[in-house]
Coordinates of C-alpha atoms in Angstrom, one line a residue:
M13 CA -26.4 13.6 4.1
D14 CA -28.0 10.4 2.5
S15 CA -29.9 8.3 4.9
S16 CA -27.5 5.4 4.6
G17 CA -24.6 7.6 5.9
S18 CA -22.8 7.0 2.7
L19 CA -20.6 9.9 1.4
L20 CA -20.6 8.6 -2.1
K21 CA -24.5 8.5 -2.2
T22 CA -24.6 11.9 -0.7
V23 CA -22.5 13.3 -3.5
I24 CA -24.7 11.6 -6.1
E25 CA -27.8 13.2 -4.4
R26 CA -26.2 16.7 -4.4
V27 CA -25.2 16.2 -8.2
R28 CA -28.8 15.6 -9.1
G29 CA -29.9 18.5 -6.9
F30 CA -27.4 21.0 -8.5
L31 CA -28.8 20.1 -12.0
D32 CA -32.6 19.8 -11.0
D33 CA -33.4 18.1 -14.4
P34 CA -36.2 15.5 -14.4
D35 CA -34.7 14.1 -17.6
L36 CA -31.5 13.5 -15.6
E37 CA -33.4 11.1 -13.3
A38 CA -34.5 8.8 -16.2
K39 CA -31.3 8.9 -18.2
Y40 CA -28.5 8.6 -15.7
S41 CA -28.2 6.1 -12.8
D42 CA -26.4 6.4 -9.7
D43 CA -23.9 4.0 -10.9
Y44 CA -23.3 5.9 -14.1
I45 CA -22.9 9.3 -12.2
L46 CA -20.3 7.7 -10.0
R47 CA -18.3 6.0 -12.5
H48 CA -18.2 8.7 -15.2
T49 CA -18.5 12.1 -13.3
V50 CA -17.9 11.6 -9.5
R51 CA -14.8 9.4 -10.1
P52 CA -12.8 11.9 -12.3
A53 CA -14.1 14.8 -10.3
F54 CA -12.6 13.2 -7.1
A55 CA -9.2 13.0 -8.9
S56 CA -9.4 16.6 -10.2
V57 CA -10.4 18.2 -6.8
M58 CA -7.6 16.0 -4.9
S59 CA -5.0 17.0 -7.5
R60 CA -5.7 20.7 -6.7
V61 CA -5.6 20.3 -3.0
N62 CA -2.3 18.1 -3.1
N63 CA -0.5 20.6 -5.4
S64 CA -1.6 23.7 -3.7
S65 CA -1.8 23.1 0.2
T66 CA 0.6 22.2 2.9
G67 CA -1.7 20.0 4.9
I68 CA -2.0 17.1 2.3
V69 CA -2.3 13.6 3.7
M70 CA 0.9 11.5 3.4
Q71 CA 0.7 7.7 2.9
R72 CA 3.5 5.1 3.3
L73 CA 3.7 2.1 1.1
A74 CA 6.1 -1.0 1.5
M75 CA 8.6 -0.9 -1.1
P76 CA 11.3 -3.7 -0.7
L77 CA 14.3 -3.6 -2.7
T78 CA 16.2 -6.4 -4.1
Y79 CA 20.0 -6.5 -4.7
N80 CA 21.0 -5.5 -8.3
V81 CA 17.3 -5.2 -9.4
P82 CA 16.7 -1.8 -10.9
D83 CA 13.1 -1.4 -11.8
Y84 CA 9.9 -1.6 -9.4
Q85 CA 6.4 -1.3 -10.4
L86 CA 4.5 1.7 -8.9
P87 CA 0.8 1.2 -8.0
P88 CA -1.8 3.7 -9.4
C89 CA -2.2 5.3 -6.0
I90 CA 1.3 7.1 -6.3
G91 CA 0.7 10.7 -7.0
E92 CA 4.0 12.3 -5.8
V93 CA 6.9 10.6 -4.0
W94 CA 8.3 12.3 -1.0
R95 CA 10.9 9.9 0.4
I96 CA 12.3 6.3 0.0
C97 CA 13.6 5.2 3.3
Y98 CA 13.5 2.7 6.2
M99 CA 13.0 3.1 9.9
D100 CA 13.6 1.4 13.1
E101 CA 10.9 0.1 15.5
S102 CA 10.6 3.6 17.1
G103 CA 10.0 5.3 13.8
R104 CA 13.3 6.9 13.3
V105 CA 14.7 7.1 9.8
L106 CA 17.8 5.1 9.6
Q107 CA 18.7 5.3 5.8
E108 CA 17.2 7.1 3.0
S109 CA 17.6 6.9 -0.9
I110 CA 17.9 10.6 -1.9
P111 CA 17.4 11.5 -5.7
R112 CA 20.0 13.3 -7.4
G113 CA 20.2 15.2 -10.8
L114 CA 19.9 13.3 -14.0
Y115 CA 23.5 14.1 -15.0
N116 CA 25.1 13.6 -11.8
L117 CA 28.3 11.5 -12.1
R118 CA 27.1 9.1 -9.4
G119 CA 23.8 8.6 -11.3
P120 CA 20.3 10.0 -10.4
N121 CA 19.9 7.2 -7.6
W122 CA 16.2 6.9 -8.5
K123 CA 13.8 8.3 -10.9
I124 CA 10.2 7.7 -12.0
E125 CA 9.8 6.4 -15.5
G126 CA 6.0 6.1 -16.3
N127 CA 4.7 3.8 -13.7
V128 CA 8.2 2.4 -12.8
L129 CA 10.6 3.4 -10.2
S130 CA 14.1 2.9 -11.5
F131 CA 17.3 2.9 -9.6
L132 CA 20.7 3.9 -11.1
P133 CA 23.0 2.8 -9.8
H134 CA 21.2 -0.6 -9.0
P135 CA 20.6 -1.4 -5.2
N136 CA 23.8 -2.6 -3.5
A137 CA 21.9 -4.9 -1.2
D138 CA 18.5 -6.3 -0.1
Y139 CA 16.4 -3.7 1.8
A140 CA 13.3 -5.8 2.9
S141 CA 11.9 -3.0 5.1
M142 CA 12.2 0.0 2.8
E143 CA 9.2 2.3 2.5
L144 CA 7.8 4.8 0.1
W145 CA 6.3 7.9 1.4
Y146 CA 3.9 9.6 -1.1
I147 CA 0.6 11.6 -1.6
H148 CA -2.2 10.0 -3.4
S149 CA -3.0 10.4 -7.0
G150 CA -6.7 10.3 -6.7
D151 CA -6.8 7.6 -9.4
Y152 CA -9.0 4.7 -8.0
S153 CA -12.5 3.4 -8.5
P154 CA -14.8 4.4 -5.5
A155 CA -17.5 1.8 -4.5
Y156 CA -20.5 1.7 -2.1
N157 CA -21.8 -1.9 -1.1
S158 CA -25.1 -2.4 0.7
T159 CA -25.0 -6.3 0.4
T160 CA -24.0 -8.3 3.4
G161 CA -22.8 -11.9 3.3
A162 CA -19.7 -14.1 3.3
N163 CA -18.2 -12.3 0.4
F164 CA -17.4 -9.4 2.4
F165 CA -15.7 -10.4 5.8
L166 CA -13.9 -8.8 8.6
N167 CA -11.2 -10.8 10.3
A168 CA -11.0 -11.3 14.0
D169 CA -8.2 -8.6 14.4
K170 CA -10.7 -6.1 12.9
K171 CA -8.1 -4.5 10.8
S172 CA -8.0 -7.0 7.8
G173 CA -10.5 -8.8 5.8
T174 CA -11.6 -10.1 2.3
I175 CA -13.8 -8.8 -0.4
T176 CA -15.0 -11.1 -3.2
I177 CA -15.0 -8.8 -6.3
S178 CA -17.0 -11.1 -8.3
S179 CA -20.0 -9.9 -6.3
A180 CA -20.7 -6.5 -7.8
A181 CA -20.7 -3.3 -5.7
T182 CA -24.3 -1.7 -5.3
V183 CA -22.9 1.5 -6.9
G184 CA -19.5 1.8 -8.6
E185 CA -17.0 -1.1 -9.2
W186 CA -14.2 -2.7 -7.4
D187 CA -10.8 -1.7 -8.4
K188 CA -8.9 -4.6 -9.9
R189 CA -5.4 -3.0 -9.5
P190 CA -3.2 -4.0 -6.7
S191 CA -2.7 -1.2 -4.1
A192 CA -5.2 1.1 -5.9
Y193 CA -7.2 1.6 -2.5
V194 CA -4.0 2.2 -0.4
G195 CA -4.6 5.6 1.3
Q196 CA -8.4 5.5 0.8
M197 CA -11.0 5.4 3.4
M198 CA -13.1 2.3 4.3
R199 CA -16.2 3.5 6.0
L200 CA -18.6 1.1 7.7
L201 CA -22.4 1.9 7.6
P202 CA -24.3 -0.3 9.9
S203 CA -28.0 -0.4 9.4
A204 CA -29.0 0.2 13.0
S205 CA -29.6 3.9 13.6
T206 CA -27.7 3.9 16.8
S207 CA -24.7 2.1 15.6
P208 CA -21.5 4.3 15.0
I209 CA -20.1 4.8 11.5
E210 CA -16.4 4.0 11.6
E211 CA -13.6 5.2 9.1
R212 CA -10.3 3.6 8.6
I213 CA -7.5 4.2 6.1
I214 CA -6.6 1.3 3.8
T215 CA -2.9 0.2 3.8
S216 CA -3.0 -2.8 1.6
W217 CA -5.1 -4.1 -1.3
T218 CA -4.1 -7.2 -3.0
P219 CA -5.6 -10.5 -4.5
T220 CA -5.1 -13.7 -2.6
A221 CA -3.6 -15.3 -5.7
A222 CA -3.3 -14.5 -9.5
G223 CA -6.7 -14.6 -11.0
S224 CA -8.6 -14.9 -7.7
A225 CA -11.9 -13.2 -7.1
V226 CA -10.9 -12.9 -3.4
W227 CA -8.9 -9.7 -2.4
N228 CA -7.3 -9.0 0.9
F229 CA -7.5 -5.6 2.5
T230 CA -5.6 -4.3 5.6
L231 CA -6.4 -1.2 7.6
R232 CA -4.0 1.3 9.4
Q233 CA -5.9 1.0 12.6
P234 CA -8.5 -1.6 13.6
F235 CA -12.2 -1.0 13.9
T236 CA -13.3 -0.2 17.3
Y237 CA -17.2 -1.1 17.4
A238 CA -17.4 -3.5 14.4
T239 CA -17.8 -7.3 15.0
G240 CA -14.6 -9.0 14.2
N241 CA -14.7 -12.6 12.4
A242 CA -18.0 -11.7 10.8
N243 CA -19.5 -10.5 7.8
L244 CA -19.0 -6.7 7.0
P245 CA -22.1 -4.4 7.2
A246 CA -23.0 -2.0 4.4
F247 CA -19.6 -0.1 3.6
E248 CA -18.1 2.1 1.1
I249 CA -14.5 2.9 -0.2
A250 CA -14.2 6.6 -0.5
P251 CA -11.5 9.4 -0.1
E252 CA -10.4 10.6 3.1
G253 CA -12.0 13.9 3.6
H254 CA -14.8 15.9 5.1
E255 CA -17.9 18.0 4.3
N256 CA -16.2 20.6 2.1
L257 CA -14.5 18.0 0.0
Y258 CA -17.5 16.2 -0.9
E259 CA -19.4 19.5 -1.5
A260 CA -16.6 20.6 -4.0
V261 CA -16.7 17.1 -5.7
A262 CA -20.5 17.3 -6.0
A263 CA -20.3 20.6 -7.8
A264 CA -17.5 19.6 -10.0
S265 CA -19.3 16.4 -10.9
A266 CA -22.4 18.6 -11.7
L267 CA -20.4 20.8 -14.0
K268 CA -19.1 17.7 -15.9
L269 CA -22.6 16.3 -16.2
A270 CA -23.9 19.6 -17.2
S271 CA -21.6 19.8 -20.1
Y272 CA -23.4 16.6 -21.6
R273 CA -26.6 18.6 -21.5
K274 CA -28.1 21.9 -22.6
L275 CA -27.9 24.0 -19.5
S276 CA -28.5 27.7 -19.5
G277 CA -25.6 29.9 -18.9
E278 CA -27.1 31.3 -15.6
H279 CA -27.6 27.8 -14.1
F280 CA -24.1 26.9 -15.1
G281 CA -22.7 30.0 -13.5
M282 CA -24.6 29.3 -10.3
I283 CA -22.9 25.7 -10.1
Q284 CA -19.6 27.2 -10.9
A285 CA -20.0 29.8 -8.0
A286 CA -20.8 26.8 -5.7
Y287 CA -17.8 25.0 -6.8
R288 CA -15.4 28.0 -6.3
D289 CA -16.9 28.7 -2.8
S290 CA -16.5 25.0 -1.8
M291 CA -12.9 24.9 -3.2
K292 CA -12.0 28.0 -1.3
T293 CA -13.1 26.5 2.0
L294 CA -11.5 23.3 1.2
M295 CA -8.2 24.8 0.4
D296 CA -8.4 27.0 3.8
H297 CA -9.0 23.9 5.5
Y298 CA -6.0 21.9 4.2
S299 CA -3.6 24.8 4.2
N300 CA -4.1 25.3 8.0
L301 CA -4.4 21.7 9.0
Q302 CA -0.9 21.8 10.4
M303 CA -0.8 25.6 11.1
R304 CA 2.8 25.6 12.3
M305 CA 4.1 24.6 9.0
P306 CA 3.4 27.8 6.9
K307 CA 3.8 30.2 9.7
A308 CA 7.4 28.8 10.6
W309 CA 8.5 29.6 7.1
E310 CA 6.6 33.0 6.4
K311 CA 7.5 34.9 9.6
D312 CA 9.0 34.7 13.0
T313 CA 6.9 32.6 15.5
V314 CA 7.5 30.8 18.8
D315 CA 8.6 27.7 16.8
N316 CA 10.6 29.4 14.1
Q317 CA 14.3 28.8 14.0
L318 CA 15.0 32.5 13.9
T319 CA 13.6 32.9 17.3
Q320 CA 15.4 29.6 18.7
P321 CA 18.9 30.1 17.4
W322 CA 20.2 27.1 19.3
R323 CA 18.2 25.0 17.0
I324 CA 19.9 26.3 13.8

């Protein structure tokens, strides 16, 4: 891993290691590699994981509905919609909007048209606490920032703060689309070698006002060791994941960058083999993240309905 603890910088270092080309060092900066190869590679790898495994990470997004208003803008983070529902304070689902067929006499209830969620028939009341459950599309702009100061601030509650996007990130760029970072990970990277690195999922990313350079972020859980009501240390916004994910992304990024250059077939094949190996390990991990799910459907187990007839 990179000495800073940054996963994004680690991926960039591995991309350079895979290609091992002196000309690459001079021609492509870390910022270029992150923007043009790592970013699309993240989206590609996460799409394969989300569409092929049973242990994908689900996120929730507030989606209040208004009486007789049919269309609602979807943020770029939406990859696949699972449920539209609202819950009580104990987390029990009280009511759900279930989609129906396009030619159902009662209407489809809701359907996705481009980046718009459309309700037919229109909502029959205001539903202020409605939520949308989804998996992430992988479409966002990762960023690493080593600059500290008042432009990057953590509030006293340790689960919200502000980022001034007019201050450029050290590597990458800030995503200027509301909710684009929802479901991604904010990782704090303190400079002290003994300070813990903390990771929290982002649940909100919005500007304070139209045209404002100050954007607000909210986290699902507060930081434990970070200092509240203070400037943020070095940090990055990166996908939720682990070693195998970042190895797969590094190999996929190297393949993309290798296509820009004259690389021998043997060298290209070695990178492909590394990519396949890391993707196999990654898929094994996510497919068994919640082991009861596939086993409960594929064969009789202790938690299968077939062995517990009173639960049918």
